[in-house]
PDB file of C-alpha atoms in Angstrom:
ATOM      1  CA  MET F 257      -0.167   0.042  -0.302  1.00 49.00           C
ATOM      2  CA  THR F 258       1.551   3.260  -1.337  1.00 54.00           C
ATOM      3  CA  GLN F 259       1.092   6.421   0.994  1.00 53.00           C
ATOM      4  CA  PRO F 260      -0.663   9.448  -0.826  1.00 52.00           C
ATOM      5  CA  GLN F 261       1.558  12.383  -1.645  1.00 57.00           C
ATOM      6  CA  SER F 262      -0.610  14.555   0.347  1.00 62.00           C
ATOM      7  CA  LEU F 263       0.377  12.759   3.501  1.00 75.00           C
ATOM      8  CA  LYS F 264       1.950  15.006   6.031  1.00 86.00           C
ATOM      9  CA  LEU F 265       3.668  13.164   8.879  1.00 91.00           C
ATOM     10  CA  ILE F 266       5.100  14.545  11.726  1.00 94.00           C
ATOM     11  CA  ASP F 267       8.965  14.562  12.198  1.00 94.00           C
ATOM     12  CA  GLU F 268      10.940  12.693  14.413  1.00 94.00           C
ATOM     13  CA  ASP F 269      11.638  16.058  16.732  1.00 95.00           C
ATOM     14  CA  GLU F 270       7.893  17.150  17.080  1.00 96.00           C
ATOM     15  CA  ILE F 271       7.268  13.247  18.252  1.00 97.00           C
ATOM     16  CA  ILE F 272       9.396  13.240  20.758  1.00 97.00           C
ATOM     17  CA  GLU F 273       8.426  16.517  22.154  1.00 97.00           C
ATOM     18  CA  ILE F 274       4.537  14.884  22.452  1.00 97.00           C
ATOM     19  CA  ALA F 275       5.926  11.761  23.592  1.00 97.00           C
ATOM     20  CA  TYR F 276       7.728  13.516  26.801  1.00 96.00           C
ATOM     21  CA  ASP F 277       4.561  15.384  27.115  1.00 97.00           C
ATOM     22  CA  LEU F 278       2.289  12.748  27.298  1.00 97.00           C
ATOM     23  CA  PHE F 279       4.850  11.133  29.201  1.00 97.00           C
ATOM     24  CA  LEU F 280       4.559  13.625  31.834  1.00 95.00           C
ATOM     25  CA  GLU F 281       1.143  14.126  31.809  1.00 96.00           C
ATOM     26  CA  GLY F 282       0.740  10.411  33.118  1.00 97.00           C
ATOM     27  CA  ALA F 283       3.776   9.624  34.977  1.00 95.00           C
ATOM     28  CA  MET F 284       2.605  10.386  38.396  1.00 95.00           C
ATOM     29  CA  GLU F 285      -0.741   8.335  37.918  1.00 96.00           C
ATOM     30  CA  ASN F 286       1.260   5.877  36.335  1.00 97.00           C
ATOM     31  CA  LEU F 287       4.863   5.139  37.797  1.00 96.00           C
ATOM     32  CA  GLU F 288       5.806   3.629  41.140  1.00 96.00           C
ATOM     33  CA  PRO F 289       6.007   6.094  43.982  1.00 95.00           C
ATOM     34  CA  ALA F 290      10.030   4.921  43.493  1.00 95.00           C
ATOM     35  CA  ASP F 291      10.526   5.803  39.988  1.00 95.00           C
ATOM     36  CA  GLN F 292       8.602   9.123  40.713  1.00 94.00           C
ATOM     37  CA  VAL F 293      11.443  10.108  42.983  1.00 95.00           C
ATOM     38  CA  ILE F 294      14.258   8.568  40.813  1.00 94.00           C
ATOM     39  CA  PHE F 295      12.950  10.431  37.635  1.00 92.00           C
ATOM     40  CA  ALA F 296      12.737  13.714  39.789  1.00 92.00           C
ATOM     41  CA  LEU F 297      16.135  13.204  40.938  1.00 94.00           C
ATOM     42  CA  GLN F 298      18.157  12.035  38.185  1.00 94.00           C
ATOM     43  CA  PHE F 299      16.391  12.589  34.467  1.00 91.00           C
ATOM     44  CA  GLU F 300      18.277  16.100  34.149  1.00 91.00           C
ATOM     45  CA  GLU F 301      21.266  14.443  34.454  1.00 92.00           C
ATOM     46  CA  CYS F 302      21.142  11.391  32.352  1.00 93.00           C
ATOM     47  CA  GLY F 303      17.580  11.210  31.245  1.00 93.00           C
ATOM     48  CA  ALA F 304      17.117  10.614  27.962  1.00 94.00           C
ATOM     49  CA  ALA F 305      14.077  10.115  24.962  1.00 95.00           C
ATOM     50  CA  GLU F 306      14.427   8.695  21.862  1.00 95.00           C
ATOM     51  CA  ILE F 307      12.877   7.400  19.007  1.00 96.00           C
ATOM     52  CA  VAL F 308      13.526   3.210  18.417  1.00 95.00           C
ATOM     53  CA  PRO F 309      12.809   1.177  16.052  1.00 93.00           C
ATOM     54  CA  LEU F 310       8.874  -0.464  16.264  1.00 90.00           C
ATOM     55  CA  SER F 311       9.419  -3.293  19.180  1.00 84.00           C
ATOM     56  CA  HIS F 312       7.276  -6.372  19.986  1.00 80.00           C
ATOM     57  CA  HIS F 313       5.165  -5.171  22.302  1.00 78.00           C
ATOM     58  CA  TRP F 314       3.083  -3.420  20.219  1.00 84.00           C
ATOM     59  CA  GLN F 315       1.627  -6.366  18.109  1.00 75.00           C
ATOM     60  CA  GLY F 316      -2.154  -6.859  20.393  1.00 76.00           C
ATOM     61  CA  ILE F 317      -2.402  -3.160  20.211  1.00 77.00           C
ATOM     62  CA  ILE F 318      -1.830  -2.117  16.532  1.00 77.00           C
ATOM     63  CA  GLN F 319      -4.761  -2.716  14.691  1.00 74.00           C
ATOM     64  CA  PRO F 320      -4.165  -4.733  11.781  1.00 71.00           C
ATOM     65  CA  GLU F 321      -5.197  -1.832   9.553  1.00 73.00           C
ATOM     66  CA  PHE F 322      -2.825   0.620  10.473  1.00 77.00           C
ATOM     67  CA  ASN F 323       0.265   1.177   8.523  1.00 77.00           C
ATOM     68  CA  LEU F 324       3.272   0.781  10.561  1.00 79.00           C
ATOM     69  CA  GLU F 325       5.218   3.298   8.731  1.00 82.00           C
ATOM     70  CA  ASN F 326       3.485   5.494  10.212  1.00 88.00           C
ATOM     71  CA  PHE F 327       4.055   5.034  13.514  1.00 91.00           C
ATOM     72  CA  SER F 328       7.034   5.489  16.059  1.00 95.00           C
ATOM     73  CA  GLU F 329       8.517   4.091  19.258  1.00 96.00           C
ATOM     74  CA  VAL F 330      10.034   6.630  22.013  1.00 97.00           C
ATOM     75  CA  VAL F 331      11.454   5.206  24.984  1.00 96.00           C
ATOM     76  CA  ILE F 332      11.658   7.997  28.174  1.00 97.00           C
ATOM     77  CA  GLY F 333      14.093   6.739  30.756  1.00 96.00           C
ATOM     78  CA  LEU F 334      17.764   6.810  32.297  1.00 95.00           C
ATOM     79  CA  ALA F 335      21.000   6.451  30.304  1.00 93.00           C
ATOM     80  CA  GLN F 336      24.504   5.536  32.604  1.00 87.00           C
ATOM     81  CA  SER F 337      25.934   8.579  29.849  1.00 81.00           C
ATOM     82  CA  ASP F 338      25.304  10.649  26.295  1.00 79.00           C
ATOM     83  CA  GLU F 339      26.475   7.764  24.533  1.00 81.00           C
ATOM     84  CA  ASP F 340      24.708   4.395  26.424  1.00 86.00           C
ATOM     85  CA  ASP F 341      21.672   2.977  26.074  1.00 88.00           C
ATOM     86  CA  ILE F 342      18.169   4.086  27.994  1.00 93.00           C
ATOM     87  CA  ASN F 343      18.915   1.073  30.294  1.00 90.00           C
ATOM     88  CA  ASP F 344      15.910   2.301  32.475  1.00 94.00           C
ATOM     89  CA  ILE F 345      12.731   2.193  30.512  1.00 95.00           C
ATOM     90  CA  PHE F 346       9.577   4.511  32.351  1.00 97.00           C
ATOM     91  CA  ALA F 347       7.541   4.685  29.461  1.00 97.00           C
ATOM     92  CA  ARG F 348       7.292   2.934  25.988  1.00 96.00           C
ATOM     93  CA  ILE F 349       5.309   5.251  23.638  1.00 97.00           C
ATOM     94  CA  LEU F 350       3.724   4.620  20.513  1.00 95.00           C
ATOM     95  CA  ILE F 351       2.228   7.527  18.591  1.00 95.00           C
ATOM     96  CA  SER F 352       0.623   7.712  14.929  1.00 92.00           C
ATOM     97  CA  ARG F 353       2.810  10.304  12.726  1.00 94.00           C
ATOM     98  CA  ASP F 354      -0.116  10.894  10.428  1.00 90.00           C
ATOM     99  CA  THR F 355      -1.959  13.913  11.302  1.00 90.00           C
ATOM    100  CA  ILE F 356      -5.097  13.260  10.323  1.00 88.00           C
ATOM    101  CA  ARG F 357      -5.144   9.698  12.440  1.00 84.00           C
ATOM    102  CA  PRO F 358      -3.599  10.910  15.666  1.00 88.00           C
ATOM    103  CA  PHE F 359      -3.228   7.728  17.878  1.00 90.00           C
ATOM    104  CA  ASN F 360      -1.151   7.271  21.173  1.00 93.00           C
ATOM    105  CA  HIS F 361      -0.481   4.269  23.468  1.00 94.00           C
ATOM    106  CA  ILE F 362       1.953   3.908  26.625  1.00 96.00           C
ATOM    107  CA  LEU F 363       3.326   1.183  28.186  1.00 95.00           C
ATOM    108  CA  TRP F 364       4.780   2.066  31.791  1.00 97.00           C
ATOM    109  CA  LYS F 365       7.260   0.680  33.636  1.00 94.00           C
ATOM    110  CA  ARG F 366       5.684  -1.467  36.046  1.00 83.00           C
TER     111      ARG F 366
END
């Protein structure tokens, strides 16, 4: 299935901003109190939000009619350094990049 030429997708920088805003909106309700403290104390120093390849976590959530090319997965968490991968993931956020069919879902750390 090819994308129509007029389909406008949200760029990666904006996807990360949207994901971080969604994370902040739901963190107090969905993270354990200890993780909230860790986030508050360490995020400025070693926090990260990055787009990663879509993982298997979304198989039961994404409807078959969704075009996976129009989605991004963003992980938000802590990394030991700028060069390291995020090793303490607080949330995985699936976001549609399609401006016409918005969709997002968050898998919270448990």
